Amino acid sequence: MGKKFPALRFFLYFAVIMLLGGAFGCAWMQDKSMTRATPQGLYQQGSELYQKKKYKKAISVFQRLKDEYPLEDVAILAEIGIADSYYSNKEYPDAYVAYDDFANRHPTDENVPYALYQMGMCRYSLIDTVDRDQSETWKAKTEFERLISRYPQSQFAVMGEKMLLDVRRMLAENEFYIGQFYFKQQKYNAALKRFEQIAKDFPNVGLDYKVKYFIAETRRLIAEEEHTARKRGKKLEQAPNPSI
């Protein structure tokens, strides 16, 4: 019987250790949970989820922070976090709304230039191919111009200028695409109107040389058509009247 006591004592010792460990573990988990529930803890959690590309979950955590602690400084950052999460998840319309809401709610915040830049990038990301409707291209142009106008000294204005140049090039290429279509259909007056519009509205975007060439070529062909029409008219005037 005596030989069984050590085994019994070992079992009780192990049970106590397990109970203590469980108690300490629960306390540790509780402390961790409480830390996570603080504004800073929630923001860190949302940021970690964002870094892991778990954008839906990040939005949920940032939204919780925004709802539960609306007066905390990190709640403002959470709004940016929500917008960034939408953007990184390629949900550009939702991202645009989130950035726009942030800029309207916090017009004096230092992150407004960034929000305006991202609004332009949301529009830019929705741009279709050169042969399709360019509504989003025009909207992107407006957003970048607004950023540059309101915050000319911002680093994001510098970035916006580069994007604006690209957007203007896209609009010029769309006009050129339409002009070439008319040109191939021998609708030279319509083509010339497009080419001249590019030269007027979109200079220095990389199309100057070929636009200049097509303007000259289209004018030459229009002149030829007019000359041919005049010659044909004269021949008709000089032709004898068969009724005489």
PDB file of C-alpha atoms in Angstrom:
ATOM      1  CA  MET A   1       0.000   0.000   0.000  1.00  0.00           C
ATOM      2  CA  GLY A   2       2.869   2.361   0.893  1.00  0.00           C
ATOM      3  CA  LYS A   3       4.268   2.143  -2.580  1.00  0.00           C
ATOM      4  CA  LYS A   4       1.085   3.627  -3.979  1.00  0.00           C
ATOM      5  CA  PHE A   5       1.335   6.925  -2.050  1.00  0.00           C
ATOM      6  CA  PRO A   6       4.073   8.467  -4.184  1.00  0.00           C
ATOM      7  CA  ALA A   7       2.004   7.831  -7.296  1.00  0.00           C
ATOM      8  CA  LEU A   8      -1.012   9.405  -5.613  1.00  0.00           C
ATOM      9  CA  ARG A   9       1.002  12.416  -4.492  1.00  0.00           C
ATOM     10  CA  PHE A  10       2.304  12.853  -8.047  1.00  0.00           C
ATOM     11  CA  PHE A  11      -1.240  12.798  -9.400  1.00  0.00           C
ATOM     12  CA  LEU A  12      -2.444  15.410  -6.917  1.00  0.00           C
ATOM     13  CA  TYR A  13       0.610  17.593  -7.622  1.00  0.00           C
ATOM     14  CA  PHE A  14      -0.024  17.366 -11.333  1.00  0.00           C
ATOM     15  CA  ALA A  15      -3.711  18.222 -10.845  1.00  0.00           C
ATOM     16  CA  VAL A  16      -2.853  21.288  -8.774  1.00  0.00           C
ATOM     17  CA  ILE A  17      -0.349  22.453 -11.377  1.00  0.00           C
ATOM     18  CA  MET A  18      -2.967  22.030 -14.085  1.00  0.00           C
ATOM     19  CA  LEU A  19      -5.534  23.986 -12.071  1.00  0.00           C
ATOM     20  CA  LEU A  20      -3.088  26.783 -11.341  1.00  0.00           C
ATOM     21  CA  GLY A  21      -1.971  26.844 -14.931  1.00  0.00           C
ATOM     22  CA  GLY A  22      -5.567  27.029 -16.059  1.00  0.00           C
ATOM     23  CA  ALA A  23      -6.266  29.879 -13.688  1.00  0.00           C
ATOM     24  CA  PHE A  24      -3.199  31.803 -14.798  1.00  0.00           C
ATOM     25  CA  GLY A  25      -4.004  31.005 -18.430  1.00  0.00           C
ATOM     26  CA  CYS A  26      -7.537  32.331 -18.089  1.00  0.00           C
ATOM     27  CA  ALA A  27      -6.244  35.460 -16.408  1.00  0.00           C
ATOM     28  CA  TRP A  28      -3.697  35.928 -19.199  1.00  0.00           C
ATOM     29  CA  MET A  29      -6.338  35.391 -21.869  1.00  0.00           C
ATOM     30  CA  GLN A  30      -8.651  37.810 -20.080  1.00  0.00           C
ATOM     31  CA  ASP A  31      -5.917  40.433 -19.890  1.00  0.00           C
ATOM     32  CA  LYS A  32      -5.170  39.915 -23.565  1.00  0.00           C
ATOM     33  CA  SER A  33      -8.862  40.150 -24.429  1.00  0.00           C
ATOM     34  CA  MET A  34      -9.214  43.340 -22.407  1.00  0.00           C
ATOM     35  CA  THR A  35      -6.173  44.795 -24.141  1.00  0.00           C
ATOM     36  CA  ARG A  36      -7.673  43.928 -27.501  1.00  0.00           C
ATOM     37  CA  ALA A  37     -10.896  45.710 -26.504  1.00  0.00           C
ATOM     38  CA  THR A  38      -9.176  49.045 -25.918  1.00  0.00           C
ATOM     39  CA  PRO A  39      -9.141  51.607 -28.747  1.00  0.00           C
ATOM     40  CA  GLN A  40      -5.432  51.075 -29.330  1.00  0.00           C
ATOM     41  CA  GLY A  41      -5.831  47.313 -29.097  1.00  0.00           C
ATOM     42  CA  LEU A  42      -8.636  47.282 -31.643  1.00  0.00           C
ATOM     43  CA  TYR A  43      -6.663  49.476 -33.993  1.00  0.00           C
ATOM     44  CA  GLN A  44      -3.662  47.179 -33.699  1.00  0.00           C
ATOM     45  CA  GLN A  45      -5.863  44.164 -34.313  1.00  0.00           C
ATOM     46  CA  GLY A  46      -7.406  45.762 -37.391  1.00  0.00           C
ATOM     47  CA  SER A  47      -3.960  46.738 -38.682  1.00  0.00           C
ATOM     48  CA  GLU A  48      -2.665  43.197 -38.209  1.00  0.00           C
ATOM     49  CA  LEU A  49      -5.635  41.784 -40.096  1.00  0.00           C
ATOM     50  CA  TYR A  50      -5.038  44.293 -42.876  1.00  0.00           C
ATOM     51  CA  GLN A  51      -1.373  43.290 -43.108  1.00  0.00           C
ATOM     52  CA  LYS A  52      -2.480  39.672 -43.405  1.00  0.00           C
ATOM     53  CA  LYS A  53      -4.797  40.723 -46.267  1.00  0.00           C
ATOM     54  CA  LYS A  54      -7.872  39.743 -44.268  1.00  0.00           C
ATOM     55  CA  TYR A  55      -9.615  42.880 -45.417  1.00  0.00           C
ATOM     56  CA  LYS A  56     -13.208  41.936 -44.523  1.00  0.00           C
ATOM     57  CA  LYS A  57     -12.229  41.160 -40.949  1.00  0.00           C
ATOM     58  CA  ALA A  58     -10.122  44.297 -40.751  1.00  0.00           C
ATOM     59  CA  ILE A  59     -13.123  46.386 -41.795  1.00  0.00           C
ATOM     60  CA  SER A  60     -15.212  44.731 -39.085  1.00  0.00           C
ATOM     61  CA  VAL A  61     -12.650  45.535 -36.377  1.00  0.00           C
ATOM     62  CA  PHE A  62     -12.088  49.102 -37.577  1.00  0.00           C
ATOM     63  CA  GLN A  63     -15.851  49.621 -37.696  1.00  0.00           C
ATOM     64  CA  ARG A  64     -16.175  48.345 -34.130  1.00  0.00           C
ATOM     65  CA  LEU A  65     -13.512  50.805 -33.012  1.00  0.00           C
ATOM     66  CA  LYS A  66     -15.274  53.618 -34.831  1.00  0.00           C
ATOM     67  CA  ASP A  67     -18.645  52.725 -33.290  1.00  0.00           C
ATOM     68  CA  GLU A  68     -17.495  52.062 -29.720  1.00  0.00           C
ATOM     69  CA  TYR A  69     -14.879  54.808 -29.367  1.00  0.00           C
ATOM     70  CA  PRO A  70     -15.943  57.591 -31.762  1.00  0.00           C
ATOM     71  CA  LEU A  71     -14.132  60.307 -29.799  1.00  0.00           C
ATOM     72  CA  GLU A  72     -10.742  58.593 -29.684  1.00  0.00           C
ATOM     73  CA  ASP A  73      -7.980  59.784 -32.000  1.00  0.00           C
ATOM     74  CA  VAL A  74      -7.473  56.282 -33.356  1.00  0.00           C
ATOM     75  CA  ALA A  75     -11.138  56.232 -34.419  1.00  0.00           C
ATOM     76  CA  ILE A  76     -10.181  58.716 -37.143  1.00  0.00           C
ATOM     77  CA  LEU A  77      -7.394  56.404 -38.262  1.00  0.00           C
ATOM     78  CA  ALA A  78      -9.898  53.545 -38.217  1.00  0.00           C
ATOM     79  CA  GLU A  79     -11.939  55.414 -40.842  1.00  0.00           C
ATOM     80  CA  ILE A  80      -8.885  55.501 -43.077  1.00  0.00           C
ATOM     81  CA  GLY A  81      -8.321  51.826 -42.260  1.00  0.00           C
ATOM     82  CA  ILE A  82     -11.826  50.986 -43.468  1.00  0.00           C
ATOM     83  CA  ALA A  83     -11.302  52.884 -46.717  1.00  0.00           C
ATOM     84  CA  ASP A  84      -7.869  51.323 -47.269  1.00  0.00           C
ATOM     85  CA  SER A  85      -9.274  47.861 -46.658  1.00  0.00           C
ATOM     86  CA  TYR A  86     -11.986  48.378 -49.263  1.00  0.00           C
ATOM     87  CA  TYR A  87      -9.399  49.720 -51.702  1.00  0.00           C
ATOM     88  CA  SER A  88      -6.934  46.863 -51.174  1.00  0.00           C
ATOM     89  CA  ASN A  89      -9.804  44.408 -51.617  1.00  0.00           C
ATOM     90  CA  LYS A  90     -10.533  46.083 -54.981  1.00  0.00           C
ATOM     91  CA  GLU A  91     -13.939  47.289 -53.813  1.00  0.00           C
ATOM     92  CA  TYR A  92     -13.317  50.678 -55.384  1.00  0.00           C
ATOM     93  CA  PRO A  93     -16.833  52.208 -55.231  1.00  0.00           C
ATOM     94  CA  ASP A  94     -17.071  51.435 -51.493  1.00  0.00           C
ATOM     95  CA  ALA A  95     -13.528  52.703 -50.954  1.00  0.00           C
ATOM     96  CA  TYR A  96     -14.364  55.944 -52.747  1.00  0.00           C
ATOM     97  CA  VAL A  97     -17.389  56.523 -50.519  1.00  0.00           C
ATOM     98  CA  ALA A  98     -15.309  55.813 -47.395  1.00  0.00           C
ATOM     99  CA  TYR A  99     -12.516  58.216 -48.412  1.00  0.00           C
ATOM    100  CA  ASP A 100     -15.041  60.867 -49.398  1.00  0.00           C
ATOM    101  CA  ASP A 101     -16.877  60.486 -46.086  1.00  0.00           C
ATOM    102  CA  PHE A 102     -13.582  60.867 -44.212  1.00  0.00           C
ATOM    103  CA  ALA A 103     -12.648  64.044 -46.126  1.00  0.00           C
ATOM    104  CA  ASN A 104     -16.064  65.561 -45.453  1.00  0.00           C
ATOM    105  CA  ARG A 105     -16.137  64.610 -41.771  1.00  0.00           C
ATOM    106  CA  HIS A 106     -12.588  65.778 -41.027  1.00  0.00           C
ATOM    107  CA  PRO A 107     -11.821  68.632 -43.466  1.00  0.00           C
ATOM    108  CA  THR A 108      -8.848  69.877 -41.433  1.00  0.00           C
ATOM    109  CA  ASP A 109      -7.253  66.502 -40.756  1.00  0.00           C
ATOM    110  CA  GLU A 110      -3.714  66.002 -42.034  1.00  0.00           C
ATOM    111  CA  ASN A 111      -4.786  62.841 -43.863  1.00  0.00           C
ATOM    112  CA  VAL A 112      -7.268  64.624 -46.149  1.00  0.00           C
ATOM    113  CA  PRO A 113      -4.724  65.019 -49.011  1.00  0.00           C
ATOM    114  CA  TYR A 114      -4.140  61.273 -48.854  1.00  0.00           C
ATOM    115  CA  ALA A 115      -7.898  60.629 -48.913  1.00  0.00           C
ATOM    116  CA  LEU A 116      -8.314  62.884 -51.961  1.00  0.00           C
ATOM    117  CA  TYR A 117      -5.453  61.128 -53.729  1.00  0.00           C
ATOM    118  CA  GLN A 118      -7.019  57.766 -53.023  1.00  0.00           C
ATOM    119  CA  MET A 119     -10.367  59.001 -54.315  1.00  0.00           C
ATOM    120  CA  GLY A 120      -8.604  59.720 -57.586  1.00  0.00           C
ATOM    121  CA  MET A 121      -7.012  56.283 -57.514  1.00  0.00           C
ATOM    122  CA  CYS A 122     -10.423  54.669 -56.972  1.00  0.00           C
ATOM    123  CA  ARG A 123     -11.683  56.365 -60.126  1.00  0.00           C
ATOM    124  CA  TYR A 124      -8.455  55.511 -61.932  1.00  0.00           C
ATOM    125  CA  SER A 125      -8.826  51.834 -61.024  1.00  0.00           C
ATOM    126  CA  LEU A 126     -12.266  51.757 -62.686  1.00  0.00           C
ATOM    127  CA  ILE A 127     -11.074  53.176 -66.029  1.00  0.00           C
ATOM    128  CA  ASP A 128     -12.063  51.050 -69.016  1.00  0.00           C
ATOM    129  CA  THR A 129     -10.103  50.390 -72.209  1.00  0.00           C
ATOM    130  CA  VAL A 130      -9.460  53.196 -74.697  1.00  0.00           C
ATOM    131  CA  ASP A 131     -12.285  52.079 -76.986  1.00  0.00           C
ATOM    132  CA  ARG A 132     -14.920  52.236 -74.235  1.00  0.00           C
ATOM    133  CA  ASP A 133     -16.733  54.936 -72.289  1.00  0.00           C
ATOM    134  CA  GLN A 134     -14.298  57.220 -70.456  1.00  0.00           C
ATOM    135  CA  SER A 135     -16.601  58.527 -67.708  1.00  0.00           C
ATOM    136  CA  GLU A 136     -14.348  57.235 -64.950  1.00  0.00           C
ATOM    137  CA  THR A 137     -11.306  58.759 -66.665  1.00  0.00           C
ATOM    138  CA  TRP A 138     -12.919  62.188 -66.577  1.00  0.00           C
ATOM    139  CA  LYS A 139     -13.879  61.669 -62.928  1.00  0.00           C
ATOM    140  CA  ALA A 140     -10.300  60.671 -62.075  1.00  0.00           C
ATOM    141  CA  LYS A 141      -9.077  63.826 -63.814  1.00  0.00           C
ATOM    142  CA  THR A 142     -11.427  65.927 -61.684  1.00  0.00           C
ATOM    143  CA  GLU A 143     -10.284  64.264 -58.435  1.00  0.00           C
ATOM    144  CA  PHE A 144      -6.574  64.734 -59.122  1.00  0.00           C
ATOM    145  CA  GLU A 145      -7.115  68.338 -60.185  1.00  0.00           C
ATOM    146  CA  ARG A 146      -9.031  69.018 -56.975  1.00  0.00           C
ATOM    147  CA  LEU A 147      -6.190  67.550 -54.900  1.00  0.00           C
ATOM    148  CA  ILE A 148      -3.549  69.617 -56.703  1.00  0.00           C
ATOM    149  CA  SER A 149      -5.624  72.781 -56.411  1.00  0.00           C
ATOM    150  CA  ARG A 150      -6.405  72.422 -52.698  1.00  0.00           C
ATOM    151  CA  TYR A 151      -3.082  71.035 -51.469  1.00  0.00           C
ATOM    152  CA  PRO A 152      -0.380  72.120 -53.944  1.00  0.00           C
ATOM    153  CA  GLN A 153       2.411  71.671 -51.374  1.00  0.00           C
ATOM    154  CA  SER A 154       1.434  68.145 -50.364  1.00  0.00           C
ATOM    155  CA  GLN A 155       3.512  65.141 -51.376  1.00  0.00           C
ATOM    156  CA  PHE A 156       0.255  63.624 -52.602  1.00  0.00           C
ATOM    157  CA  ALA A 157      -0.207  66.581 -54.960  1.00  0.00           C
ATOM    158  CA  VAL A 158       3.124  65.641 -56.554  1.00  0.00           C
ATOM    159  CA  MET A 159       1.892  62.071 -56.933  1.00  0.00           C
ATOM    160  CA  GLY A 160      -1.427  63.404 -58.204  1.00  0.00           C
ATOM    161  CA  GLU A 161       0.320  65.394 -60.928  1.00  0.00           C
ATOM    162  CA  LYS A 162       1.919  62.223 -62.266  1.00  0.00           C
ATOM    163  CA  MET A 163      -1.420  60.444 -62.245  1.00  0.00           C
ATOM    164  CA  LEU A 164      -3.118  63.434 -63.873  1.00  0.00           C
ATOM    165  CA  LEU A 165      -0.630  63.307 -66.746  1.00  0.00           C
ATOM    166  CA  ASP A 166      -1.449  59.641 -67.256  1.00  0.00           C
ATOM    167  CA  VAL A 167      -5.181  60.324 -67.121  1.00  0.00           C
ATOM    168  CA  ARG A 168      -4.894  63.156 -69.653  1.00  0.00           C
ATOM    169  CA  ARG A 169      -2.936  60.837 -71.944  1.00  0.00           C
ATOM    170  CA  MET A 170      -5.734  58.259 -71.717  1.00  0.00           C
ATOM    171  CA  LEU A 171      -8.338  60.867 -72.633  1.00  0.00           C
ATOM    172  CA  ALA A 172      -6.199  61.996 -75.553  1.00  0.00           C
ATOM    173  CA  GLU A 173      -5.801  58.414 -76.748  1.00  0.00           C
ATOM    174  CA  ASN A 174      -9.559  57.927 -76.598  1.00  0.00           C
ATOM    175  CA  GLU A 175     -10.073  61.051 -78.729  1.00  0.00           C
ATOM    176  CA  PHE A 176      -7.371  59.832 -81.113  1.00  0.00           C
ATOM    177  CA  TYR A 177      -9.040  56.414 -81.343  1.00  0.00           C
ATOM    178  CA  ILE A 178     -12.308  58.066 -82.365  1.00  0.00           C
ATOM    179  CA  GLY A 179     -10.485  60.392 -84.767  1.00  0.00           C
ATOM    180  CA  GLN A 180      -8.770  57.454 -86.458  1.00  0.00           C
ATOM    181  CA  PHE A 181     -12.108  55.655 -86.766  1.00  0.00           C
ATOM    182  CA  TYR A 182     -13.567  58.615 -88.651  1.00  0.00           C
ATOM    183  CA  PHE A 183     -10.377  58.905 -90.684  1.00  0.00           C
ATOM    184  CA  LYS A 184     -10.598  55.284 -91.832  1.00  0.00           C
ATOM    185  CA  GLN A 185     -14.261  55.821 -92.710  1.00  0.00           C
ATOM    186  CA  GLN A 186     -13.130  58.806 -94.816  1.00  0.00           C
ATOM    187  CA  LYS A 187     -15.201  61.154 -92.676  1.00  0.00           C
ATOM    188  CA  TYR A 188     -12.392  63.637 -92.673  1.00  0.00           C
ATOM    189  CA  ASN A 189     -14.166  66.653 -91.225  1.00  0.00           C
ATOM    190  CA  ALA A 190     -15.258  64.676 -88.163  1.00  0.00           C
ATOM    191  CA  ALA A 191     -11.750  63.229 -87.847  1.00  0.00           C
ATOM    192  CA  LEU A 192     -10.127  66.652 -88.088  1.00  0.00           C
ATOM    193  CA  LYS A 193     -12.358  67.966 -85.331  1.00  0.00           C
ATOM    194  CA  ARG A 194     -11.116  65.204 -83.003  1.00  0.00           C
ATOM    195  CA  PHE A 195      -7.451  65.656 -83.884  1.00  0.00           C
ATOM    196  CA  GLU A 196      -7.613  69.427 -83.411  1.00  0.00           C
ATOM    197  CA  GLN A 197      -9.379  68.948 -80.078  1.00  0.00           C
ATOM    198  CA  ILE A 198      -6.495  66.773 -78.865  1.00  0.00           C
ATOM    199  CA  ALA A 199      -3.958  69.399 -79.918  1.00  0.00           C
ATOM    200  CA  LYS A 200      -5.908  72.062 -78.030  1.00  0.00           C
ATOM    201  CA  ASP A 201      -6.871  70.206 -74.835  1.00  0.00           C
ATOM    202  CA  PHE A 202      -4.153  67.585 -74.399  1.00  0.00           C
ATOM    203  CA  PRO A 203      -0.744  68.900 -75.462  1.00  0.00           C
ATOM    204  CA  ASN A 204       2.471  67.384 -74.121  1.00  0.00           C
ATOM    205  CA  VAL A 205       1.034  63.988 -73.203  1.00  0.00           C
ATOM    206  CA  GLY A 206       3.035  62.029 -75.788  1.00  0.00           C
ATOM    207  CA  LEU A 207       0.730  62.284 -78.798  1.00  0.00           C
ATOM    208  CA  ASP A 208       1.871  65.605 -80.237  1.00  0.00           C
ATOM    209  CA  TYR A 209       3.869  64.208 -83.181  1.00  0.00           C
ATOM    210  CA  LYS A 210       1.276  61.816 -84.556  1.00  0.00           C
ATOM    211  CA  VAL A 211      -1.594  64.246 -83.894  1.00  0.00           C
ATOM    212  CA  LYS A 212       0.256  66.916 -85.866  1.00  0.00           C
ATOM    213  CA  TYR A 213       0.789  64.433 -88.699  1.00  0.00           C
ATOM    214  CA  PHE A 214      -2.869  63.396 -88.841  1.00  0.00           C
ATOM    215  CA  ILE A 215      -4.068  67.005 -88.726  1.00  0.00           C
ATOM    216  CA  ALA A 216      -1.904  67.816 -91.734  1.00  0.00           C
ATOM    217  CA  GLU A 217      -2.887  64.630 -93.570  1.00  0.00           C
ATOM    218  CA  THR A 218      -6.588  65.090 -92.857  1.00  0.00           C
ATOM    219  CA  ARG A 219      -6.513  68.702 -94.039  1.00  0.00           C
ATOM    220  CA  ARG A 220      -4.760  67.566 -97.218  1.00  0.00           C
ATOM    221  CA  LEU A 221      -7.421  64.961 -97.906  1.00  0.00           C
ATOM    222  CA  ILE A 222     -10.212  67.446 -97.204  1.00  0.00           C
ATOM    223  CA  ALA A 223      -8.587  69.860 -99.650  1.00  0.00           C
ATOM    224  CA  GLU A 224      -8.368  67.084-102.239  1.00  0.00           C
ATOM    225  CA  GLU A 225     -12.039  66.246-101.772  1.00  0.00           C
ATOM    226  CA  GLU A 226     -12.994  69.898-102.132  1.00  0.00           C
ATOM    227  CA  HIS A 227     -10.815  70.248-105.227  1.00  0.00           C
ATOM    228  CA  THR A 228     -12.366  67.118-106.744  1.00  0.00           C
ATOM    229  CA  ALA A 229     -15.840  68.386-105.924  1.00  0.00           C
ATOM    230  CA  ARG A 230     -15.102  71.749-107.586  1.00  0.00           C
ATOM    231  CA  LYS A 231     -13.777  70.029-110.714  1.00  0.00           C
ATOM    232  CA  ARG A 232     -16.844  67.809-110.853  1.00  0.00           C
ATOM    233  CA  GLY A 233     -19.065  70.844-110.449  1.00  0.00           C
ATOM    234  CA  LYS A 234     -17.349  72.677-113.285  1.00  0.00           C
ATOM    235  CA  LYS A 235     -17.673  69.658-115.555  1.00  0.00           C
ATOM    236  CA  LEU A 236     -21.389  69.526-114.815  1.00  0.00           C
ATOM    237  CA  GLU A 237     -21.703  73.209-115.573  1.00  0.00           C
ATOM    238  CA  GLN A 238     -19.814  72.836-118.852  1.00  0.00           C
ATOM    239  CA  ALA A 239     -21.640  69.704-119.966  1.00  0.00           C
ATOM    240  CA  PRO A 240     -24.129  70.359-122.847  1.00  0.00           C
ATOM    241  CA  ASN A 241     -27.788  70.372-121.933  1.00  0.00           C
ATOM    242  CA  PRO A 242     -29.314  67.268-123.572  1.00  0.00           C
ATOM    243  CA  SER A 243     -32.732  68.909-123.686  1.00  0.00           C
ATOM    244  CA  ILE A 244     -31.511  71.573-126.132  1.00  0.00           C
TER     245      ILE A 244
END
